[in-house]
Amino acid sequence: MERYIEAIKQAYPQLNIQTCRLNQNGQFNTVLQVNEALIFRFPKTRRELDTQQREVALLRDLQGKLPLPVPDPVYLSRDNAPVGEWFMGYAMLPGEPLYPALLHSLDEQTQQHLAEQLARFLRQLHAYVPKEPAPEQQQFEQWHALYKRFQTKLYPFMRPDAREQVSKHFDAFLSKAHLYSYQPAFIHGDFGPGNILYNPETRSISGIIDFSSADRGDPASDFAALLCSVSYGEAFLARFTSIYPEIETMLIRARFYAGTFALQEALYGLEDGDEQAFKNGIAAYR
């Protein structure tokens, strides 16, 4: 912990650090909570450092442009700091993660209010044009390539019926991919319950965090993160339609993407040597 504290002190000697809590369980970042009020994220690899630098620029540009608060990285490490000392820091947003059990414990009126908040946020985020737009990616080619990686690397660990189920899931979608064209938009990229903050005092969404995966892509992928098996489900997503009616045309793609999330976790866990991620992702298929 001392190394991280020292890096912060070197960049911000005037910051009075009284309390610290360290969380090293993140896959990509070590997180230091300072004075119960500030979050400092230290990337674990050079690749994640580069990603975080892009995230800092994005978050600074997004300030005041979205209907919900997002982190404002007012703290940044000294120039050319190496991995382990490079960081971004921001004031903690109030609230707690809106996990499915919490959402479903709320009354109907509150759930509808939260759905409309999220719909407005996504509608505005998807319309955002970054200062330096990323080139359009060939999404369907990427899905073909991912399917082959599943077959090569994950199928040996899977039950025969699970392999058949996954093959049908991909074949049915990819054989008609030309029917599912979409207009690329700017997406969050990891719009799951852990990154959606809920304030029980105001009974409202209090912020959206973790824009490390934000990029140009298919807006249906953000909805997929909300309807998948470990998220809120399609019934909650149906509450979005009054604010974001286009969602109905995205559901086929969103369902397909959602059906790949666990296997993606297993694949990346296998490739990155993260045994727990592999076990979590492959569990339902073994």
mmCIF file of C-alpha atoms in Angstrom:
data_model
loop_
_atom_site.group_PDB
_atom_site.id
_atom_site.type_symbol
_atom_site.label_atom_id
_atom_site.label_comp_id
_atom_site.label_asym_id
_atom_site.label_seq_id
_atom_site.Cartn_x
_atom_site.Cartn_y
_atom_site.Cartn_z
ATOM 1 C CA MET A 1 0.000 0.000 0.000
ATOM 2 C CA GLU A 2 2.870 2.369 0.796
ATOM 3 C CA ARG A 3 3.967 2.488 -2.835
ATOM 4 C CA TYR A 4 0.560 3.720 -3.933
ATOM 5 C CA ILE A 5 0.327 6.294 -1.150
ATOM 6 C CA GLU A 6 3.790 7.596 -1.998
ATOM 7 C CA ALA A 7 2.843 7.971 -5.680
ATOM 8 C CA ILE A 8 -0.166 10.082 -4.687
ATOM 9 C CA LYS A 9 1.896 12.197 -2.283
ATOM 10 C CA GLN A 10 4.529 12.886 -4.928
ATOM 11 C CA ALA A 11 1.893 14.207 -7.310
ATOM 12 C CA TYR A 12 -0.276 15.929 -4.667
ATOM 13 C CA PRO A 13 1.817 16.753 -1.580
ATOM 14 C CA GLN A 14 -0.914 19.056 -0.298
ATOM 15 C CA LEU A 15 -3.437 16.195 -0.070
ATOM 16 C CA ASN A 16 -3.880 15.197 3.577
ATOM 17 C CA ILE A 17 -4.196 11.405 3.517
ATOM 18 C CA GLN A 18 -5.741 10.239 6.790
ATOM 19 C CA THR A 19 -7.265 6.858 5.965
ATOM 20 C CA CYS A 20 -6.726 4.325 3.186
ATOM 21 C CA ARG A 21 -8.386 1.114 2.107
ATOM 22 C CA LEU A 22 -6.741 -1.079 -0.506
ATOM 23 C CA ASN A 23 -8.557 -3.382 -2.923
ATOM 24 C CA GLN A 24 -6.309 -5.518 -5.121
ATOM 25 C CA ASN A 25 -9.022 -7.955 -6.224
ATOM 26 C CA GLY A 26 -9.819 -6.141 -9.460
ATOM 27 C CA GLN A 27 -8.716 -7.866 -12.633
ATOM 28 C CA PHE A 28 -7.260 -4.736 -14.205
ATOM 29 C CA ASN A 29 -6.765 -2.158 -11.443
ATOM 30 C CA THR A 30 -5.644 -1.846 -7.844
ATOM 31 C CA VAL A 31 -8.046 0.535 -6.106
ATOM 32 C CA LEU A 32 -7.193 2.765 -3.155
ATOM 33 C CA GLN A 33 -9.987 4.491 -1.240
ATOM 34 C CA VAL A 34 -8.640 7.595 0.495
ATOM 35 C CA ASN A 35 -10.300 9.449 3.379
ATOM 36 C CA GLU A 36 -13.571 7.621 2.636
ATOM 37 C CA ALA A 37 -14.073 10.208 -0.091
ATOM 38 C CA LEU A 38 -11.653 9.645 -2.978
ATOM 39 C CA ILE A 39 -11.003 6.744 -5.342
ATOM 40 C CA PHE A 40 -7.569 6.182 -6.888
ATOM 41 C CA ARG A 41 -7.187 3.515 -9.565
ATOM 42 C CA PHE A 42 -3.752 2.093 -10.402
ATOM 43 C CA PRO A 43 -3.608 0.014 -13.622
ATOM 44 C CA LYS A 44 -1.915 -3.363 -13.224
ATOM 45 C CA THR A 45 -0.427 -3.588 -16.732
ATOM 46 C CA ARG A 46 0.883 -1.293 -19.456
ATOM 47 C CA ARG A 47 -2.115 -2.162 -21.613
ATOM 48 C CA GLU A 48 -4.496 -1.100 -18.853
ATOM 49 C CA LEU A 49 -2.468 2.070 -18.274
ATOM 50 C CA ASP A 50 -2.993 3.024 -21.925
ATOM 51 C CA THR A 51 -6.695 2.206 -21.577
ATOM 52 C CA GLN A 52 -6.973 4.348 -18.468
ATOM 53 C CA GLN A 53 -5.311 7.308 -20.164
ATOM 54 C CA ARG A 54 -7.995 7.180 -22.847
ATOM 55 C CA GLU A 55 -10.648 6.844 -20.133
ATOM 56 C CA VAL A 56 -9.368 9.974 -18.381
ATOM 57 C CA ALA A 57 -9.653 12.029 -21.577
ATOM 58 C CA LEU A 58 -13.136 10.647 -22.205
ATOM 59 C CA LEU A 59 -14.418 11.310 -18.678
ATOM 60 C CA ARG A 60 -13.149 14.863 -18.760
ATOM 61 C CA ASP A 61 -14.944 15.466 -22.039
ATOM 62 C CA LEU A 62 -18.165 13.890 -20.751
ATOM 63 C CA GLN A 63 -18.504 16.204 -17.755
ATOM 64 C CA GLY A 64 -21.850 17.997 -17.919
ATOM 65 C CA LYS A 65 -22.944 16.209 -21.090
ATOM 66 C CA LEU A 66 -24.908 13.328 -19.539
ATOM 67 C CA PRO A 67 -28.022 13.257 -17.332
ATOM 68 C CA LEU A 68 -26.301 11.194 -14.598
ATOM 69 C CA PRO A 69 -23.009 11.836 -12.790
ATOM 70 C CA VAL A 70 -19.866 10.045 -13.962
ATOM 71 C CA PRO A 71 -16.397 10.083 -12.346
ATOM 72 C CA ASP A 72 -14.471 13.329 -12.750
ATOM 73 C CA PRO A 73 -10.739 12.457 -12.744
ATOM 74 C CA VAL A 74 -9.324 15.595 -11.155
ATOM 75 C CA TYR A 75 -6.300 13.682 -9.834
ATOM 76 C CA LEU A 76 -3.697 12.339 -12.229
ATOM 77 C CA SER A 77 -0.229 10.940 -11.620
ATOM 78 C CA ARG A 78 2.911 12.736 -12.701
ATOM 79 C CA ASP A 79 3.852 12.456 -16.367
ATOM 80 C CA ASN A 80 5.582 9.249 -17.460
ATOM 81 C CA ALA A 81 4.868 7.458 -14.172
ATOM 82 C CA PRO A 82 5.406 3.694 -14.587
ATOM 83 C CA VAL A 83 2.894 0.920 -13.994
ATOM 84 C CA GLY A 84 2.292 0.725 -10.256
ATOM 85 C CA GLU A 85 2.663 4.476 -9.813
ATOM 86 C CA TRP A 86 0.427 5.805 -12.603
ATOM 87 C CA PHE A 87 -3.104 6.566 -11.373
ATOM 88 C CA MET A 88 -6.303 8.459 -11.899
ATOM 89 C CA GLY A 89 -8.318 9.750 -8.951
ATOM 90 C CA TYR A 90 -11.771 11.196 -8.437
ATOM 91 C CA ALA A 91 -14.340 11.982 -5.782
ATOM 92 C CA MET A 92 -16.450 8.969 -4.871
ATOM 93 C CA LEU A 93 -19.955 9.078 -6.260
ATOM 94 C CA PRO A 94 -22.657 8.416 -3.650
ATOM 95 C CA GLY A 95 -24.653 5.218 -3.602
ATOM 96 C CA GLU A 96 -24.191 1.479 -3.874
ATOM 97 C CA PRO A 97 -24.200 -0.925 -6.838
ATOM 98 C CA LEU A 98 -27.727 -1.618 -8.054
ATOM 99 C CA TYR A 99 -27.514 -5.398 -7.971
ATOM 100 C CA PRO A 100 -30.571 -7.350 -9.189
ATOM 101 C CA ALA A 101 -31.717 -8.370 -5.691
ATOM 102 C CA LEU A 102 -31.785 -4.720 -4.653
ATOM 103 C CA LEU A 103 -33.624 -3.614 -7.790
ATOM 104 C CA HIS A 104 -36.283 -6.289 -7.477
ATOM 105 C CA SER A 105 -36.864 -5.415 -3.808
ATOM 106 C CA LEU A 106 -38.017 -1.932 -4.801
ATOM 107 C CA ASP A 107 -41.617 -0.953 -5.517
ATOM 108 C CA GLU A 108 -42.968 -0.658 -9.050
ATOM 109 C CA GLN A 109 -42.907 3.125 -9.125
ATOM 110 C CA THR A 110 -39.250 3.263 -8.097
ATOM 111 C CA GLN A 111 -38.266 0.599 -10.618
ATOM 112 C CA GLN A 112 -39.963 2.558 -13.387
ATOM 113 C CA HIS A 113 -38.193 5.737 -12.300
ATOM 114 C CA LEU A 114 -34.809 3.985 -12.328
ATOM 115 C CA ALA A 115 -35.493 2.468 -15.745
ATOM 116 C CA GLU A 116 -36.328 5.879 -17.180
ATOM 117 C CA GLN A 117 -33.161 7.368 -15.667
ATOM 118 C CA LEU A 118 -31.045 4.659 -17.276
ATOM 119 C CA ALA A 119 -32.876 4.953 -20.597
ATOM 120 C CA ARG A 120 -32.214 8.703 -20.726
ATOM 121 C CA PHE A 121 -28.575 8.136 -19.843
ATOM 122 C CA LEU A 122 -28.044 5.544 -22.570
ATOM 123 C CA ARG A 123 -29.949 7.540 -25.153
ATOM 124 C CA GLN A 124 -27.693 10.533 -24.537
ATOM 125 C CA LEU A 125 -24.485 8.479 -24.285
ATOM 126 C CA HIS A 126 -25.272 6.702 -27.551
ATOM 127 C CA ALA A 127 -25.651 10.100 -29.222
ATOM 128 C CA TYR A 128 -22.323 11.384 -27.891
ATOM 129 C CA VAL A 129 -19.633 12.123 -30.480
ATOM 130 C CA PRO A 130 -16.104 11.948 -29.020
ATOM 131 C CA LYS A 131 -13.438 14.463 -29.972
ATOM 132 C CA GLU A 132 -11.507 11.736 -31.768
ATOM 133 C CA PRO A 133 -14.043 9.206 -33.117
ATOM 134 C CA ALA A 134 -12.753 5.654 -33.241
ATOM 135 C CA PRO A 135 -12.875 3.822 -36.576
ATOM 136 C CA GLU A 136 -15.884 1.591 -37.141
ATOM 137 C CA GLN A 137 -15.128 -2.007 -36.252
ATOM 138 C CA GLN A 138 -16.321 -4.990 -38.255
ATOM 139 C CA GLN A 139 -18.458 -6.460 -35.502
ATOM 140 C CA PHE A 140 -19.699 -9.561 -37.273
ATOM 141 C CA GLU A 141 -16.210 -10.565 -38.367
ATOM 142 C CA GLN A 142 -15.183 -10.289 -34.731
ATOM 143 C CA TRP A 143 -18.054 -12.546 -33.680
ATOM 144 C CA HIS A 144 -17.036 -15.172 -36.236
ATOM 145 C CA ALA A 145 -13.494 -15.059 -34.853
ATOM 146 C CA LEU A 146 -14.736 -15.285 -31.263
ATOM 147 C CA TYR A 147 -16.910 -18.283 -32.146
ATOM 148 C CA LYS A 148 -13.851 -20.087 -33.511
ATOM 149 C CA ARG A 149 -11.933 -19.351 -30.317
ATOM 150 C CA PHE A 150 -14.788 -20.764 -28.253
ATOM 151 C CA GLN A 151 -14.762 -23.922 -30.360
ATOM 152 C CA THR A 152 -11.004 -24.346 -30.184
ATOM 153 C CA LYS A 153 -10.350 -23.399 -26.574
ATOM 154 C CA LEU A 154 -13.580 -23.912 -24.616
ATOM 155 C CA TYR A 155 -15.420 -26.774 -26.298
ATOM 156 C CA PRO A 156 -12.970 -29.363 -24.849
ATOM 157 C CA PHE A 157 -14.165 -28.339 -21.353
ATOM 158 C CA MET A 158 -17.882 -28.408 -22.181
ATOM 159 C CA ARG A 159 -20.625 -31.041 -22.088
ATOM 160 C CA PRO A 160 -21.751 -32.287 -25.528
ATOM 161 C CA ASP A 161 -25.219 -30.775 -25.117
ATOM 162 C CA ALA A 162 -23.696 -27.460 -24.035
ATOM 163 C CA ARG A 163 -21.492 -27.406 -27.130
ATOM 164 C CA GLU A 164 -24.542 -28.054 -29.281
ATOM 165 C CA GLN A 165 -26.458 -25.274 -27.540
ATOM 166 C CA VAL A 166 -23.668 -22.752 -28.121
ATOM 167 C CA SER A 167 -23.277 -23.813 -31.757
ATOM 168 C CA LYS A 168 -26.985 -23.284 -32.379
ATOM 169 C CA HIS A 169 -26.834 -19.894 -30.643
ATOM 170 C CA PHE A 170 -24.029 -18.688 -32.912
ATOM 171 C CA ASP A 171 -25.119 -20.381 -36.135
ATOM 172 C CA ALA A 172 -28.662 -19.017 -35.920
ATOM 173 C CA PHE A 173 -27.398 -15.471 -35.469
ATOM 174 C CA LEU A 174 -24.383 -15.414 -37.768
ATOM 175 C CA SER A 175 -26.250 -17.038 -40.651
ATOM 176 C CA LYS A 176 -28.597 -14.023 -40.689
ATOM 177 C CA ALA A 177 -26.125 -11.358 -39.637
ATOM 178 C CA HIS A 178 -26.902 -9.328 -42.759
ATOM 179 C CA LEU A 179 -30.423 -8.790 -41.385
ATOM 180 C CA TYR A 180 -29.163 -7.251 -38.171
ATOM 181 C CA SER A 181 -27.373 -4.154 -39.404
ATOM 182 C CA TYR A 182 -27.125 -1.247 -37.010
ATOM 183 C CA GLN A 183 -25.871 2.303 -36.737
ATOM 184 C CA PRO A 184 -22.696 2.357 -34.604
ATOM 185 C CA ALA A 185 -22.882 4.570 -31.528
ATOM 186 C CA PHE A 186 -20.752 5.453 -28.545
ATOM 187 C CA ILE A 187 -21.343 2.780 -25.890
ATOM 188 C CA HIS A 188 -20.401 2.247 -22.251
ATOM 189 C CA GLY A 189 -19.254 -1.295 -22.951
ATOM 190 C CA ASP A 190 -19.729 -2.696 -19.425
ATOM 191 C CA PHE A 191 -23.165 -1.458 -18.417
ATOM 192 C CA GLY A 192 -23.835 -4.086 -15.763
ATOM 193 C CA PRO A 193 -25.253 -3.757 -12.224
ATOM 194 C CA GLY A 194 -21.834 -3.312 -10.613
ATOM 195 C CA ASN A 195 -21.292 -0.051 -12.499
ATOM 196 C CA ILE A 196 -24.721 1.454 -11.814
ATOM 197 C CA LEU A 197 -24.948 3.269 -8.472
ATOM 198 C CA TYR A 198 -28.203 3.623 -6.508
ATOM 199 C CA ASN A 199 -28.815 6.100 -3.700
ATOM 200 C CA PRO A 200 -31.407 4.664 -1.275
ATOM 201 C CA GLU A 201 -31.961 8.076 0.316
ATOM 202 C CA THR A 202 -33.152 9.646 -2.926
ATOM 203 C CA ARG A 203 -34.388 6.346 -4.408
ATOM 204 C CA SER A 204 -32.653 7.161 -7.665
ATOM 205 C CA ILE A 205 -29.597 6.352 -9.771
ATOM 206 C CA SER A 206 -26.716 8.416 -8.397
ATOM 207 C CA GLY A 207 -24.009 7.700 -10.953
ATOM 208 C CA ILE A 208 -22.433 5.477 -13.596
ATOM 209 C CA ILE A 209 -18.822 4.312 -13.217
ATOM 210 C CA ASP A 210 -16.076 2.423 -15.101
ATOM 211 C CA PHE A 211 -15.790 3.723 -18.648
ATOM 212 C CA SER A 212 -12.682 1.665 -19.410
ATOM 213 C CA SER A 213 -14.540 -0.292 -22.113
ATOM 214 C CA ALA A 214 -16.334 2.698 -23.623
ATOM 215 C CA ASP A 215 -15.909 2.926 -27.383
ATOM 216 C CA ARG A 216 -17.775 3.041 -30.665
ATOM 217 C CA GLY A 217 -19.904 -0.066 -31.176
ATOM 218 C CA ASP A 218 -23.361 -1.609 -31.205
ATOM 219 C CA PRO A 219 -25.709 0.107 -28.720
ATOM 220 C CA ALA A 220 -27.463 -3.237 -28.276
ATOM 221 C CA SER A 221 -24.458 -4.433 -26.285
ATOM 222 C CA ASP A 222 -25.293 -2.003 -23.469
ATOM 223 C CA PHE A 223 -28.827 -3.396 -23.347
ATOM 224 C CA ALA A 224 -27.427 -6.931 -23.390
ATOM 225 C CA ALA A 225 -25.603 -6.171 -20.148
ATOM 226 C CA LEU A 226 -28.945 -5.244 -18.580
ATOM 227 C CA LEU A 227 -30.964 -8.265 -19.704
ATOM 228 C CA CYS A 228 -28.415 -11.075 -19.224
ATOM 229 C CA SER A 229 -28.841 -13.819 -16.626
ATOM 230 C CA VAL A 230 -26.841 -12.020 -13.913
ATOM 231 C CA SER A 231 -28.555 -8.663 -14.504
ATOM 232 C CA TYR A 232 -32.111 -7.297 -14.492
ATOM 233 C CA GLY A 233 -33.884 -9.203 -17.256
ATOM 234 C CA GLU A 234 -36.085 -8.248 -20.189
ATOM 235 C CA ALA A 235 -39.059 -7.226 -18.053
ATOM 236 C CA PHE A 236 -37.036 -4.352 -16.633
ATOM 237 C CA LEU A 237 -35.722 -3.448 -20.065
ATOM 238 C CA ALA A 238 -39.303 -3.162 -21.332
ATOM 239 C CA ARG A 239 -39.682 -0.155 -19.024
ATOM 240 C CA PHE A 240 -37.197 1.741 -21.228
ATOM 241 C CA THR A 241 -39.423 1.907 -24.298
ATOM 242 C CA SER A 242 -41.197 5.193 -23.519
ATOM 243 C CA ILE A 243 -37.816 6.962 -23.407
ATOM 244 C CA TYR A 244 -35.792 4.826 -25.829
ATOM 245 C CA PRO A 245 -38.316 3.193 -28.224
ATOM 246 C CA GLU A 246 -35.554 2.032 -30.604
ATOM 247 C CA ILE A 247 -34.643 -0.604 -28.050
ATOM 248 C CA GLU A 248 -37.251 -2.942 -29.534
ATOM 249 C CA THR A 249 -35.276 -3.191 -32.780
ATOM 250 C CA MET A 250 -32.135 -4.097 -30.828
ATOM 251 C CA LEU A 251 -33.448 -6.994 -28.760
ATOM 252 C CA ILE A 252 -32.411 -9.775 -31.156
ATOM 253 C CA ARG A 253 -28.827 -8.564 -31.073
ATOM 254 C CA ALA A 254 -28.939 -7.898 -27.339
ATOM 255 C CA ARG A 255 -30.155 -11.439 -26.624
ATOM 256 C CA PHE A 256 -27.394 -12.895 -28.774
ATOM 257 C CA TYR A 257 -24.686 -10.844 -27.060
ATOM 258 C CA ALA A 258 -26.046 -11.688 -23.609
ATOM 259 C CA GLY A 259 -25.849 -15.385 -24.436
ATOM 260 C CA THR A 260 -22.085 -15.101 -24.932
ATOM 261 C CA PHE A 261 -21.075 -13.230 -21.777
ATOM 262 C CA ALA A 262 -20.294 -16.223 -19.566
ATOM 263 C CA LEU A 263 -18.219 -17.883 -22.277
ATOM 264 C CA GLN A 264 -16.333 -14.654 -22.883
ATOM 265 C CA GLU A 265 -15.457 -14.565 -19.186
ATOM 266 C CA ALA A 266 -14.276 -18.182 -19.385
ATOM 267 C CA LEU A 267 -12.224 -17.539 -22.519
ATOM 268 C CA TYR A 268 -10.487 -14.437 -21.197
ATOM 269 C CA GLY A 269 -9.882 -16.189 -17.886
ATOM 270 C CA LEU A 270 -8.255 -19.084 -19.736
ATOM 271 C CA GLU A 271 -6.143 -16.827 -21.944
ATOM 272 C CA ASP A 272 -5.099 -14.474 -19.129
ATOM 273 C CA GLY A 273 -4.423 -17.174 -16.551
ATOM 274 C CA ASP A 274 -7.314 -16.062 -14.316
ATOM 275 C CA GLU A 275 -8.517 -19.397 -12.965
ATOM 276 C CA GLN A 276 -11.476 -17.981 -11.047
ATOM 277 C CA ALA A 277 -12.820 -16.114 -14.078
ATOM 278 C CA PHE A 278 -12.506 -19.300 -16.140
ATOM 279 C CA LYS A 279 -14.362 -21.349 -13.521
ATOM 280 C CA ASN A 280 -17.106 -18.749 -13.178
ATOM 281 C CA GLY A 281 -17.672 -18.521 -16.911
ATOM 282 C CA ILE A 282 -17.531 -22.210 -17.776
ATOM 283 C CA ALA A 283 -19.526 -23.472 -14.770
ATOM 284 C CA ALA A 284 -22.909 -23.711 -16.494
ATOM 285 C CA TYR A 285 -21.429 -25.540 -19.495
ATOM 286 C CA ARG A 286 -19.399 -28.297 -17.833
#
